[in-house]
Amino acid sequence: MISLPILAWHDLPLAQVSSRMSGYDLVIIGVYLVFLASLGWIFKRFARSSKDYFAGGHKMTWWLLGAGSFVSNFSSWTFTGAAGIAYTYGLLVLSVYAIDVLGFVVSWLWFAPRVRQLRLITAMDAMRLRFGRASEQFFTWLNFISAFAFASVWLVGLSIILSSAFGLPQQGVILATGGVVVLIALMGGNWSVAASDFIQLIVLMSITIVVGVLTLIRIGGVGAFIDQIPDTHWRVFHPVGSIPYDWLYLVTGVLAVVYSKNHLGLAGKYIAAKDGAHARRSALVPLIGYLILPLVWFIPPLAAFTLVPDLASRHLMSNPAEASYVAVCLEVLPQGLLGLMVVAMFSATISSMDVALNKNAGIFVKNFYQPILRPRAGDAELLLVGRVSTMAFGFVITAAGAMLVMGSKVSLFDAFIYFNAYIGYPLSVPMFMALVMRRVPQWAGWSTVLFGIATTVFLYDFMPTPLARGWFLPLLGESIYGYLLSNKFVVTNLVGVPLMMLFFWSTQFFHRPQPGSAYERDTAEFFRRLNTPVDFEKEVGGDNTADQARVLGRLALAYGGFIVLLVLIPNSLFDRLSILACALLPLAVGWGLLAYARRVSRLRASS
């Protein structure tokens, strides 16, 4: 998402309504976490080599890959920060998600099939091929810093939500989440990560759709829901400076998603696909998902005006508006479904973390350990080191999250802003430009990163100083100068990113081609692969589509069957029917996948 969470992790009271969480809900949470943790063992047989472990053996189908691409693109912030935007500003929040759709349109049209055609194991393989070994190591280690920082903040954000809204202990949430993420990624690698993301997408869809429907029923129907939305909340474009999410924020967001969702650092979303066609189709899952599901997600916060009129006095979280989704859930969900809602929040964060964990273990092994430390290491050794590094990285992320909870007074908003500005954007810009510009020198990538960091230092650290104020205030005026200081996301995309792109573009004037050199050969090979379709049968083979569908179909049926058992919880008939409704989607998906597996097996047998 282009938006950033606005949460602080200090001085947060426990929710006064946390007693609504019953023993049934806690059991549901525990069973679900055990279920997720078991996926590593279930998918162990799919990960027989390092290529299987880190890149799914290049055999994943579009629907499996697309589910992971969608669900790993957001976190529990959707139910807090984004809900707060919906509660405060109304339909503006839908434009934020529509902007993400534009990013995935570019992925579908251009990026996804081409990065699969690069035939990578990790994203950093692309940086080595494009800019050489030195750039590979430069981007690898900065990527580690960025990934660990973001994953730790995700953990803290989840712990805040579940602690303040449901009374669960923050440290316990962090340890449980970190442990489950490690167990998912440890044994089955990329396969178990993809499978868990698929299941978690079903979890999110089933419970959030039911929450939306129950909210509409409680409020009196669609007409009553529309009538109670304040008139001011129908406005999408606001004057510059009037709110943090003004029209300039939206415009710069459009520019941001093009490069932020389509750069080589995100190649991991598509490199496991069977071929370019499967990679392309996988981008349709988040594209369509972000077109439809936000319409359901933001019914509860927009209904909070009626269902929770005393929201501000409940102090569910440090910012009451961000508690709007959770507060409505506490009003409309029976015991049992509250546990599933917590599970959905776990899922939103776990799905982002397990992808990051597997991706970074792969980068460590394939882009540092093997080329630098053990060039002659066999595949069994690489697989072992991959599992050890998965455990080590998981421990680091969990420990960092726990320490942040204990000692930090920084807000998550500031954390995301600064991580993105100092590292995230400077890394993503050259990894995007490398795909669209060919004739640049070998140092173009890392030098753009350093220039980007320096630009951020200038905009974030120098601009607020008295010296800079004396220079720029007479030139820009109080309103523009003040706006640049208070709207860092906008200034990064309006000034910082264009300057980084201009810097990368300008390096072409220093490029002195040396025909026959290793750099020129690698560059030619990079663009040759980029535009050469993958022939799955010749290059990969061993199609296991039926196995993927069969195993995931059984898992979906198992999850759906577990939800069906929840109707035994003592609730009213209506509440039991609501629980049963949550089981319909996983049961339907499971049945459909098993039927699909049988059809694929018959076709292969007859061919």
Coordinates of C-alpha atoms in Angstrom, one line a residue:
M1 CA 0.0 0.0 0.0
I2 CA 1.1 3.6 -0.6
S3 CA -0.4 4.6 2.8
L4 CA 1.4 4.3 6.0
P5 CA 0.2 3.2 9.5
I6 CA -0.3 5.9 12.1
L7 CA 0.1 4.1 15.4
A8 CA 2.1 4.7 18.5
W9 CA 3.3 1.8 20.6
H10 CA 3.5 3.5 24.0
D11 CA 0.9 4.4 26.6
L12 CA -1.8 2.1 25.0
P13 CA -4.5 1.0 27.4
L14 CA -6.1 -2.4 27.1
A15 CA -9.6 -2.3 25.7
Q16 CA -12.3 -2.2 28.2
V17 CA -14.3 -4.5 26.0
S18 CA -11.6 -7.2 25.7
S19 CA -13.8 -9.4 28.0
R20 CA -15.9 -10.1 24.9
M21 CA -13.1 -12.5 23.9
S22 CA -14.3 -15.9 25.1
G23 CA -12.4 -19.1 25.8
Y24 CA -13.8 -20.3 22.5
D25 CA -12.2 -17.5 20.7
L26 CA -8.8 -18.2 22.3
V27 CA -9.0 -21.8 21.3
I28 CA -9.8 -20.9 17.7
I29 CA -6.8 -18.6 17.6
G30 CA -4.6 -21.4 19.0
V31 CA -5.8 -24.0 16.7
Y32 CA -5.4 -21.8 13.6
L33 CA -1.8 -20.9 14.5
V34 CA -1.0 -24.6 15.0
F35 CA -2.7 -25.3 11.6
L36 CA -0.5 -22.7 9.9
A37 CA 2.7 -23.9 11.6
S38 CA 2.0 -27.5 10.3
L39 CA 2.1 -26.3 6.7
G40 CA 5.9 -26.3 6.7
W41 CA 5.9 -30.0 7.5
I42 CA 3.1 -30.7 5.0
F43 CA 4.9 -29.1 2.1
K44 CA 8.4 -30.4 3.0
R45 CA 8.2 -33.0 0.2
F46 CA 7.8 -30.1 -2.3
A47 CA 11.2 -28.6 -1.3
R48 CA 13.8 -31.2 -2.4
S49 CA 16.4 -28.7 -3.7
S50 CA 17.5 -25.2 -3.0
K51 CA 15.6 -24.1 -6.1
D52 CA 12.5 -25.6 -4.8
Y53 CA 13.1 -24.1 -1.3
F54 CA 13.7 -20.5 -2.5
A55 CA 11.9 -20.3 -5.9
G56 CA 9.2 -23.0 -5.7
G57 CA 11.1 -25.0 -8.4
H58 CA 9.6 -22.5 -11.0
K59 CA 6.4 -24.7 -10.9
M60 CA 3.8 -22.6 -9.2
T61 CA 0.4 -22.0 -10.8
W62 CA -0.9 -18.5 -11.3
W63 CA -3.7 -18.9 -8.7
L64 CA -1.3 -20.0 -6.0
L65 CA 1.2 -17.3 -6.7
G66 CA -1.5 -14.6 -7.1
A67 CA -2.9 -15.3 -3.7
G68 CA 0.5 -14.7 -2.1
S69 CA 1.0 -11.6 -4.2
F70 CA -2.3 -10.2 -3.0
V71 CA -2.3 -11.1 0.7
S72 CA 1.4 -10.2 1.2
N73 CA 0.7 -6.7 -0.2
F74 CA -1.1 -5.6 3.0
S75 CA -0.9 -6.1 6.7
S76 CA -3.2 -5.6 9.7
W77 CA -2.9 -1.9 9.0
T78 CA -5.9 -2.4 6.6
F79 CA -8.1 -2.9 9.7
T80 CA -6.6 0.0 11.7
G81 CA -4.9 2.8 9.8
A82 CA -6.9 2.4 6.6
A83 CA -10.1 2.0 8.7
G84 CA -9.2 5.2 10.4
I85 CA -9.0 7.0 7.1
A86 CA -12.4 5.6 6.1
Y87 CA -13.9 6.7 9.5
T88 CA -12.4 10.2 9.3
Y89 CA -12.5 11.0 5.5
G90 CA -14.9 8.5 4.0
L91 CA -14.7 7.3 0.4
L92 CA -11.2 8.8 0.1
V93 CA -9.9 5.5 1.4
L94 CA -11.2 3.7 -1.8
S95 CA -9.0 5.9 -3.9
V96 CA -6.0 4.9 -2.0
Y97 CA -6.7 1.2 -2.8
A98 CA -7.6 2.1 -6.4
I99 CA -4.1 3.6 -6.8
D100 CA -2.7 0.2 -5.9
V101 CA -4.8 -1.3 -8.6
L102 CA -2.9 0.9 -11.1
G103 CA 0.4 -0.6 -9.9
F104 CA -0.9 -4.1 -10.5
V105 CA -2.2 -3.2 -14.0
V106 CA 1.4 -2.3 -14.9
S107 CA 2.5 -5.7 -13.4
W108 CA -0.1 -7.5 -15.5
L109 CA 0.7 -5.7 -18.7
W110 CA 4.5 -5.7 -18.4
F111 CA 6.4 -6.4 -15.3
A112 CA 5.2 -9.8 -14.1
P113 CA 5.9 -11.9 -17.2
R114 CA 9.2 -10.3 -17.9
V115 CA 10.8 -10.8 -14.4
R116 CA 9.8 -14.5 -14.7
Q117 CA 11.5 -14.6 -18.0
L118 CA 14.7 -13.4 -16.3
R119 CA 14.9 -17.0 -14.9
L120 CA 16.0 -16.1 -11.4
I121 CA 16.3 -17.9 -8.1
T122 CA 16.3 -14.7 -6.0
A123 CA 15.7 -11.0 -6.8
M124 CA 19.4 -10.2 -6.2
D125 CA 20.4 -12.5 -9.1
A126 CA 18.9 -9.9 -11.3
M127 CA 21.1 -7.2 -9.8
R128 CA 24.2 -9.4 -10.3
L129 CA 23.3 -10.0 -14.0
R130 CA 22.5 -6.3 -14.5
F131 CA 25.2 -4.5 -12.6
G132 CA 27.8 -7.1 -11.5
R133 CA 28.9 -8.7 -8.2
A134 CA 29.7 -5.5 -6.3
S135 CA 26.2 -4.2 -6.9
E136 CA 24.7 -7.5 -6.0
Q137 CA 26.4 -7.4 -2.5
F138 CA 25.5 -3.7 -2.1
F139 CA 21.8 -4.2 -2.8
T140 CA 21.8 -7.5 -0.8
W141 CA 22.9 -6.0 2.5
L142 CA 20.8 -2.9 2.2
N143 CA 17.8 -5.2 1.4
F144 CA 18.5 -7.1 4.6
I145 CA 18.4 -3.9 6.7
S146 CA 15.2 -2.8 5.1
A147 CA 13.4 -6.1 5.3
F148 CA 14.3 -6.7 9.0
A149 CA 13.2 -3.2 9.9
F150 CA 9.8 -3.5 8.2
A151 CA 9.2 -7.0 9.5
S152 CA 9.8 -5.9 13.1
V153 CA 7.5 -2.9 12.7
W154 CA 4.8 -5.3 11.2
L155 CA 5.1 -7.4 14.4
V156 CA 4.8 -4.4 16.7
G157 CA 1.8 -3.1 14.8
L158 CA 0.0 -6.4 15.1
S159 CA 0.8 -6.6 18.8
I160 CA -0.6 -3.1 19.4
I161 CA -3.9 -4.0 17.6
L162 CA -4.4 -7.3 19.4
S163 CA -3.3 -5.9 22.8
S164 CA -5.3 -2.7 22.8
A165 CA -8.5 -4.2 21.1
F166 CA -8.7 -7.7 22.5
G167 CA -6.5 -7.6 25.6
L168 CA -3.9 -10.1 24.3
P169 CA -0.3 -9.6 25.7
Q170 CA 1.9 -7.7 23.2
Q171 CA 5.0 -9.9 23.9
G172 CA 2.9 -13.0 23.6
V173 CA 1.6 -11.9 20.2
I174 CA 5.1 -11.1 19.0
L175 CA 6.5 -14.4 20.1
A176 CA 3.6 -16.5 18.8
T177 CA 3.6 -14.7 15.4
G178 CA 7.4 -14.9 15.0
G179 CA 7.4 -18.6 15.9
V180 CA 4.6 -19.5 13.5
V181 CA 6.3 -17.6 10.7
V182 CA 9.5 -19.4 11.2
L183 CA 7.8 -22.8 11.3
I184 CA 5.9 -22.0 8.1
A185 CA 9.0 -21.1 6.2
L186 CA 11.5 -23.5 7.8
M187 CA 10.6 -26.9 6.4
G188 CA 8.7 -26.2 3.1
G189 CA 10.4 -23.0 2.1
N190 CA 8.7 -21.1 -0.7
W191 CA 6.1 -23.8 -1.1
S192 CA 4.8 -23.7 2.4
V193 CA 4.9 -19.9 2.4
A194 CA 2.8 -19.8 -0.8
A195 CA 0.4 -22.4 0.7
S196 CA 0.0 -20.4 3.9
D197 CA -0.7 -17.3 2.0
F198 CA -3.4 -19.0 -0.1
I199 CA -5.1 -20.3 3.1
Q200 CA -4.8 -16.9 4.7
L201 CA -6.4 -15.2 1.8
I202 CA -9.4 -17.5 2.2
V203 CA -9.4 -16.7 5.9
L204 CA -9.4 -12.9 5.2
M205 CA -12.0 -13.0 2.5
S206 CA -14.4 -15.3 4.4
I207 CA -14.5 -13.4 7.7
T208 CA -14.3 -9.9 6.3
I209 CA -17.2 -10.5 3.9
V210 CA -19.3 -11.9 6.7
V211 CA -18.4 -8.9 8.9
G212 CA -19.5 -6.6 6.1
V213 CA -22.8 -8.4 5.7
L214 CA -23.5 -8.5 9.4
T215 CA -22.7 -4.8 9.7
L216 CA -25.3 -4.0 7.0
I217 CA -27.9 -6.2 8.6
R218 CA -27.3 -4.6 12.0
I219 CA -27.6 -1.1 10.7
G220 CA -30.8 -1.8 8.8
G221 CA -29.7 -2.5 5.2
V222 CA -27.8 -0.8 2.4
G223 CA -30.1 2.2 2.3
A224 CA -29.8 2.9 6.0
F225 CA -26.0 2.5 5.7
I226 CA -25.7 5.0 2.9
D227 CA -28.0 7.5 4.7
Q228 CA -26.0 7.6 7.8
I229 CA -22.6 8.4 6.1
P230 CA -21.8 12.1 6.7
D231 CA -22.1 14.3 3.6
T232 CA -18.4 15.3 3.9
H233 CA -17.3 11.7 3.6
W234 CA -18.4 11.4 -0.1
R235 CA -15.6 13.7 -1.2
V236 CA -12.5 12.1 -2.6
F237 CA -10.3 15.1 -3.8
H238 CA -9.4 17.6 -1.1
P239 CA -7.6 20.9 -1.6
V240 CA -3.8 20.8 -1.1
G241 CA -2.9 21.2 2.6
S242 CA -6.5 20.8 3.9
I243 CA -5.9 17.2 5.0
P244 CA -2.9 14.8 5.0
Y245 CA -4.5 12.9 2.1
D246 CA -5.2 15.8 -0.3
W247 CA -5.3 15.5 -4.1
L248 CA -1.5 16.0 -4.4
Y249 CA -1.0 13.0 -2.1
L250 CA -3.2 10.9 -4.5
V251 CA -1.4 12.1 -7.6
T252 CA 2.0 11.4 -6.1
G253 CA 0.6 8.0 -5.0
V254 CA -0.1 7.2 -8.7
L255 CA 3.5 7.9 -9.6
A256 CA 4.7 5.9 -6.6
V257 CA 2.9 2.6 -7.3
V258 CA 4.3 2.4 -10.8
Y259 CA 7.9 2.0 -9.6
S260 CA 7.2 0.7 -6.1
K261 CA 5.3 -2.3 -7.3
N262 CA 7.3 -3.0 -10.4
H263 CA 11.0 -3.1 -9.5
L264 CA 13.5 -6.0 -9.4
G265 CA 13.4 -6.2 -5.6
L266 CA 9.8 -7.5 -6.0
A267 CA 10.8 -10.2 -8.6
G268 CA 10.2 -12.8 -5.8
K269 CA 6.4 -12.3 -6.4
Y270 CA 6.7 -13.9 -9.8
I271 CA 9.9 -15.9 -10.2
A272 CA 8.3 -19.1 -8.9
A273 CA 5.7 -19.0 -11.7
K274 CA 5.7 -21.8 -14.2
D275 CA 6.2 -19.3 -17.1
G276 CA 5.5 -15.7 -18.1
A277 CA 1.8 -16.4 -18.8
H278 CA 1.3 -17.8 -15.3
A279 CA 3.2 -14.8 -13.8
R280 CA 1.0 -12.4 -15.8
R281 CA -2.2 -14.1 -14.7
S282 CA -1.1 -14.1 -11.1
A283 CA -1.1 -10.3 -11.1
L284 CA -4.8 -10.4 -11.9
V285 CA -5.5 -11.7 -8.4
P286 CA -4.4 -8.6 -6.4
L287 CA -5.7 -6.4 -9.3
I288 CA -9.2 -7.8 -9.0
G289 CA -9.0 -8.2 -5.3
Y290 CA -8.2 -4.5 -4.7
L291 CA -11.0 -3.5 -7.0
I292 CA -13.7 -5.5 -5.1
L293 CA -12.7 -6.3 -1.5
P294 CA -12.2 -2.7 -0.2
L295 CA -15.9 -2.2 -0.9
V296 CA -16.5 -4.8 1.8
W297 CA -13.6 -3.9 4.1
F298 CA -14.7 -0.4 4.8
I299 CA -18.4 -1.0 5.5
P300 CA -17.7 -1.4 9.3
P301 CA -15.7 1.8 9.8
L302 CA -18.3 3.8 7.9
A303 CA -21.0 2.2 9.9
A304 CA -19.3 3.0 13.2
F305 CA -21.0 6.4 13.3
T306 CA -24.3 4.6 14.0
L307 CA -23.2 1.3 15.6
V308 CA -20.5 2.8 17.9
P309 CA -21.5 6.5 18.4
D310 CA -19.3 6.7 21.6
L311 CA -16.2 5.4 19.7
A312 CA -14.0 8.3 20.9
S313 CA -14.7 7.6 24.6
R314 CA -13.8 3.9 24.4
H315 CA -10.1 4.5 23.8
L316 CA -9.7 1.1 22.1
M317 CA -6.4 2.5 20.6
S318 CA -4.3 5.6 20.9
N319 CA -6.2 7.0 17.9
P320 CA -9.9 6.2 18.3
A321 CA -10.6 6.4 14.5
E322 CA -8.3 3.5 13.9
A323 CA -10.3 1.4 16.3
S324 CA -13.5 1.8 14.2
Y325 CA -13.2 -1.5 12.4
V326 CA -12.4 -3.5 15.6
A327 CA -15.1 -1.6 17.6
V328 CA -17.8 -2.6 15.0
C329 CA -16.6 -6.2 15.1
L330 CA -17.0 -6.3 18.8
E331 CA -20.6 -5.1 18.3
V332 CA -21.7 -7.5 15.6
L333 CA -19.7 -10.7 15.9
P334 CA -20.7 -13.5 18.2
Q335 CA -18.3 -15.6 20.2
G336 CA -16.3 -17.7 17.8
L337 CA -16.3 -15.2 15.0
L338 CA -14.3 -12.8 17.1
G339 CA -11.6 -15.4 17.2
L340 CA -11.8 -15.7 13.4
M341 CA -11.4 -11.9 13.2
V342 CA -8.3 -12.0 15.3
V343 CA -7.1 -14.9 13.1
A344 CA -7.6 -12.7 10.0
M345 CA -5.5 -9.9 11.6
F346 CA -2.8 -12.5 12.3
S347 CA -3.0 -13.7 8.7
A348 CA -2.6 -10.2 7.3
T349 CA 0.7 -9.8 9.1
I350 CA 2.0 -13.4 8.9
S351 CA 1.5 -13.4 5.1
S352 CA 3.8 -10.4 4.7
M353 CA 6.4 -11.7 7.1
D354 CA 6.7 -15.3 5.8
V355 CA 7.3 -14.0 2.3
A356 CA 10.0 -11.6 3.6
L357 CA 11.6 -14.4 5.7
N358 CA 11.9 -16.9 2.8
K359 CA 13.0 -14.3 0.4
N360 CA 15.8 -13.0 2.6
A361 CA 17.0 -16.5 3.5
G362 CA 17.2 -17.2 -0.2
I363 CA 19.1 -14.0 -0.8
F364 CA 21.6 -14.8 2.0
V365 CA 22.3 -18.3 0.7
K366 CA 22.3 -17.7 -3.1
N367 CA 23.8 -14.1 -3.1
F368 CA 26.2 -14.2 -0.3
Y369 CA 26.9 -17.6 1.2
Q370 CA 27.4 -19.5 -2.0
P371 CA 29.2 -16.9 -4.2
I372 CA 31.3 -15.4 -1.4
L373 CA 31.9 -18.1 1.3
R374 CA 31.3 -21.5 -0.4
P375 CA 31.4 -21.3 -4.2
R376 CA 31.6 -25.1 -4.4
A377 CA 28.8 -25.9 -1.9
G378 CA 26.5 -28.7 -2.9
D379 CA 22.8 -28.4 -3.1
A380 CA 22.2 -30.3 0.1
E381 CA 24.5 -27.8 2.0
L382 CA 22.7 -24.9 0.5
L383 CA 19.3 -26.3 1.5
L384 CA 20.6 -26.8 5.1
V385 CA 22.0 -23.3 5.3
G386 CA 18.7 -22.0 4.0
R387 CA 16.9 -23.6 6.8
V388 CA 19.4 -22.4 9.4
S389 CA 19.3 -18.9 8.1
T390 CA 15.5 -18.9 8.1
M391 CA 15.6 -19.7 11.8
A392 CA 18.3 -17.1 12.5
F393 CA 16.5 -14.4 10.6
G394 CA 13.2 -15.2 12.3
F395 CA 14.8 -14.9 15.7
V396 CA 16.4 -11.6 14.8
I397 CA 13.0 -10.1 13.6
T398 CA 11.1 -11.5 16.6
A399 CA 13.7 -10.2 19.1
A400 CA 13.8 -6.8 17.4
G401 CA 10.0 -6.6 17.6
A402 CA 10.1 -7.5 21.3
M403 CA 12.7 -4.9 22.1
L404 CA 10.8 -2.2 20.2
V405 CA 7.7 -2.9 22.3
M406 CA 9.7 -2.7 25.5
G407 CA 11.7 0.4 24.9
S408 CA 10.7 2.6 21.9
K409 CA 8.7 5.8 22.0
V410 CA 8.7 6.3 18.2
S411 CA 5.4 6.0 16.3
L412 CA 4.9 3.4 13.6
F413 CA 4.0 6.3 11.3
D414 CA 7.4 7.8 11.7
A415 CA 9.1 4.4 11.4
F416 CA 7.5 3.6 8.1
I417 CA 8.0 7.1 6.7
Y418 CA 11.7 7.1 7.6
F419 CA 12.4 3.4 6.6
N420 CA 10.9 4.1 3.2
A421 CA 12.5 7.4 2.6
Y422 CA 16.0 6.5 3.7
I423 CA 16.2 3.0 2.3
G424 CA 13.1 1.8 0.6
Y425 CA 12.7 4.4 -2.1
P426 CA 16.4 4.8 -2.9
L427 CA 16.6 1.0 -3.4
S428 CA 13.4 0.6 -5.5
V429 CA 14.1 3.5 -7.9
P430 CA 17.3 2.1 -9.5
M431 CA 15.8 -1.5 -9.5
F432 CA 12.9 -0.1 -11.5
M433 CA 15.0 2.1 -13.8
A434 CA 17.3 -0.9 -14.5
L435 CA 14.4 -2.5 -16.4
V436 CA 13.7 0.4 -18.7
M437 CA 17.2 1.9 -19.4
R438 CA 19.9 -0.3 -20.9
R439 CA 22.9 2.0 -21.7
V440 CA 24.0 3.1 -18.3
P441 CA 27.4 2.5 -16.5
Q442 CA 27.9 -0.4 -14.1
W443 CA 27.9 2.0 -11.1
A444 CA 24.5 3.5 -12.0
G445 CA 22.6 1.3 -9.5
W446 CA 24.5 1.8 -6.3
S447 CA 25.3 5.4 -7.0
T448 CA 21.6 6.2 -7.4
V449 CA 21.0 4.6 -4.0
L450 CA 23.6 6.8 -2.3
F451 CA 22.3 9.9 -4.1
G452 CA 18.7 8.9 -3.0
I453 CA 19.8 8.6 0.6
A454 CA 21.6 12.0 0.4
T455 CA 18.5 13.5 -1.1
T456 CA 16.4 12.2 1.7
V457 CA 18.9 13.6 4.3
F458 CA 18.6 17.0 2.6
L459 CA 14.7 16.9 2.5
Y460 CA 14.2 15.4 5.9
D461 CA 17.1 16.6 8.0
F462 CA 18.4 19.8 6.4
M463 CA 15.1 21.4 5.2
P464 CA 13.7 21.9 8.7
T465 CA 16.9 23.7 10.0
P466 CA 17.0 27.5 10.6
L467 CA 19.6 27.8 7.8
A468 CA 17.3 26.1 5.3
R469 CA 14.4 28.1 6.5
G470 CA 16.3 31.3 5.8
W471 CA 17.1 30.1 2.3
F472 CA 13.8 28.5 1.2
L473 CA 11.1 30.5 3.1
P474 CA 11.5 33.7 1.0
L475 CA 11.7 31.6 -2.1
L476 CA 8.7 29.3 -1.6
G477 CA 6.5 31.1 0.9
E478 CA 5.2 30.0 4.2
S479 CA 2.4 27.8 2.9
I480 CA 4.5 25.8 0.4
Y481 CA 7.5 25.6 2.7
G482 CA 5.3 24.4 5.6
Y483 CA 3.5 21.9 3.4
L484 CA 6.9 20.3 2.3
L485 CA 7.9 19.9 6.0
S486 CA 4.6 18.4 7.2
N487 CA 3.8 16.1 4.2
K488 CA 6.9 13.9 3.9
F489 CA 5.3 11.3 1.7
V490 CA 4.3 13.9 -0.9
V491 CA 7.7 15.6 -0.9
T492 CA 9.5 12.3 -1.3
N493 CA 7.5 11.4 -4.4
L494 CA 7.2 14.9 -5.7
V495 CA 10.8 15.9 -5.3
G496 CA 13.0 13.0 -4.0
V497 CA 12.0 10.2 -6.4
P498 CA 12.0 12.3 -9.5
L499 CA 15.5 13.5 -8.6
M500 CA 16.6 9.9 -8.1
M501 CA 15.2 8.9 -11.5
L502 CA 16.9 11.9 -13.1
F503 CA 20.2 11.0 -11.5
F504 CA 20.0 7.4 -12.8
W505 CA 19.0 8.7 -16.3
S506 CA 21.9 11.1 -16.4
T507 CA 24.5 8.4 -15.7
Q508 CA 24.1 7.3 -19.4
F509 CA 26.2 10.4 -20.4
F510 CA 29.1 8.8 -18.5
H511 CA 28.7 5.4 -20.0
R512 CA 31.6 4.4 -22.2
P513 CA 30.6 1.1 -23.9
Q514 CA 33.3 -1.5 -24.1
P515 CA 32.2 -4.1 -26.6
G516 CA 33.0 -7.7 -25.5
S517 CA 33.4 -6.7 -21.8
A518 CA 31.8 -8.9 -19.1
Y519 CA 29.4 -6.0 -18.3
E520 CA 28.2 -5.6 -21.9
R521 CA 27.7 -9.3 -22.3
D522 CA 25.8 -9.6 -19.0
T523 CA 23.6 -6.6 -20.0
A524 CA 22.8 -8.1 -23.3
E525 CA 22.0 -11.4 -21.6
F526 CA 19.7 -9.6 -19.1
F527 CA 17.6 -8.0 -21.8
R528 CA 17.6 -11.1 -24.0
R529 CA 16.1 -13.1 -21.1
L530 CA 13.8 -10.3 -20.2
N531 CA 12.1 -10.6 -23.7
T532 CA 12.4 -14.4 -24.2
P533 CA 9.3 -16.4 -23.2
V534 CA 9.8 -19.4 -20.9
D535 CA 9.2 -22.9 -22.4
F536 CA 8.1 -24.7 -19.2
E537 CA 8.3 -28.3 -20.6
K538 CA 11.8 -27.8 -22.0
E539 CA 13.3 -25.6 -19.3
V540 CA 11.6 -26.9 -16.1
G541 CA 9.3 -29.9 -16.6
G542 CA 7.9 -32.1 -13.9
D543 CA 4.5 -30.3 -13.8
N544 CA 2.9 -30.8 -10.3
T545 CA -0.2 -28.6 -10.8
A546 CA -2.5 -31.5 -9.8
D547 CA -0.5 -32.0 -6.6
Q548 CA -0.7 -28.3 -5.8
A549 CA -4.5 -28.2 -6.2
R550 CA -5.0 -31.5 -4.4
V551 CA -3.0 -30.6 -1.3
L552 CA -4.4 -27.1 -1.1
G553 CA -8.0 -28.3 -1.7
R554 CA -7.7 -30.7 1.2
L555 CA -6.3 -27.9 3.4
A556 CA -9.1 -25.6 2.5
L557 CA -11.7 -28.3 3.2
A558 CA -10.0 -29.0 6.6
Y559 CA -10.2 -25.3 7.5
G560 CA -13.8 -25.1 6.3
G561 CA -14.7 -28.2 8.3
F562 CA -13.1 -26.7 11.4
I563 CA -15.3 -23.6 11.0
V564 CA -18.4 -25.8 10.6
L565 CA -17.6 -27.3 14.0
L566 CA -17.9 -23.8 15.5
V567 CA -21.6 -23.9 15.1
L568 CA -21.6 -26.0 18.2
I569 CA -20.6 -23.0 20.3
P570 CA -23.6 -21.8 22.3
N571 CA -24.9 -18.9 20.2
S572 CA -28.3 -17.9 18.8
L573 CA -29.5 -19.5 15.6
F574 CA -28.7 -16.4 13.6
D575 CA -25.1 -16.3 15.0
R576 CA -24.6 -20.0 14.2
L577 CA -25.7 -19.3 10.6
S578 CA -23.2 -16.4 10.5
I579 CA -20.5 -18.8 11.5
L580 CA -21.6 -21.3 9.0
A581 CA -21.5 -18.6 6.3
C582 CA -17.7 -18.2 7.1
A583 CA -17.2 -21.9 6.2
L584 CA -18.8 -21.6 2.7
L585 CA -15.9 -20.0 0.9
P586 CA -13.2 -22.4 2.1
L587 CA -15.4 -25.4 1.5
A588 CA -16.2 -24.1 -2.0
V589 CA -12.6 -23.4 -2.8
G590 CA -11.5 -26.8 -1.4
W591 CA -14.2 -28.7 -3.4
G592 CA -13.3 -26.7 -6.6
L593 CA -9.5 -27.4 -6.2
L594 CA -10.0 -31.1 -5.8
A595 CA -12.3 -31.2 -8.9
Y596 CA -9.6 -29.2 -10.7
A597 CA -6.9 -31.6 -9.6
R598 CA -8.9 -34.6 -10.9
R599 CA -9.4 -32.9 -14.3
V600 CA -5.7 -32.0 -14.6
S601 CA -4.7 -35.6 -13.8
R602 CA -7.1 -37.0 -16.4
L603 CA -5.8 -34.6 -19.0
R604 CA -2.2 -35.5 -18.3
A605 CA -3.0 -39.2 -18.3
S606 CA -4.7 -39.0 -21.7
S607 CA -2.0 -36.9 -23.3

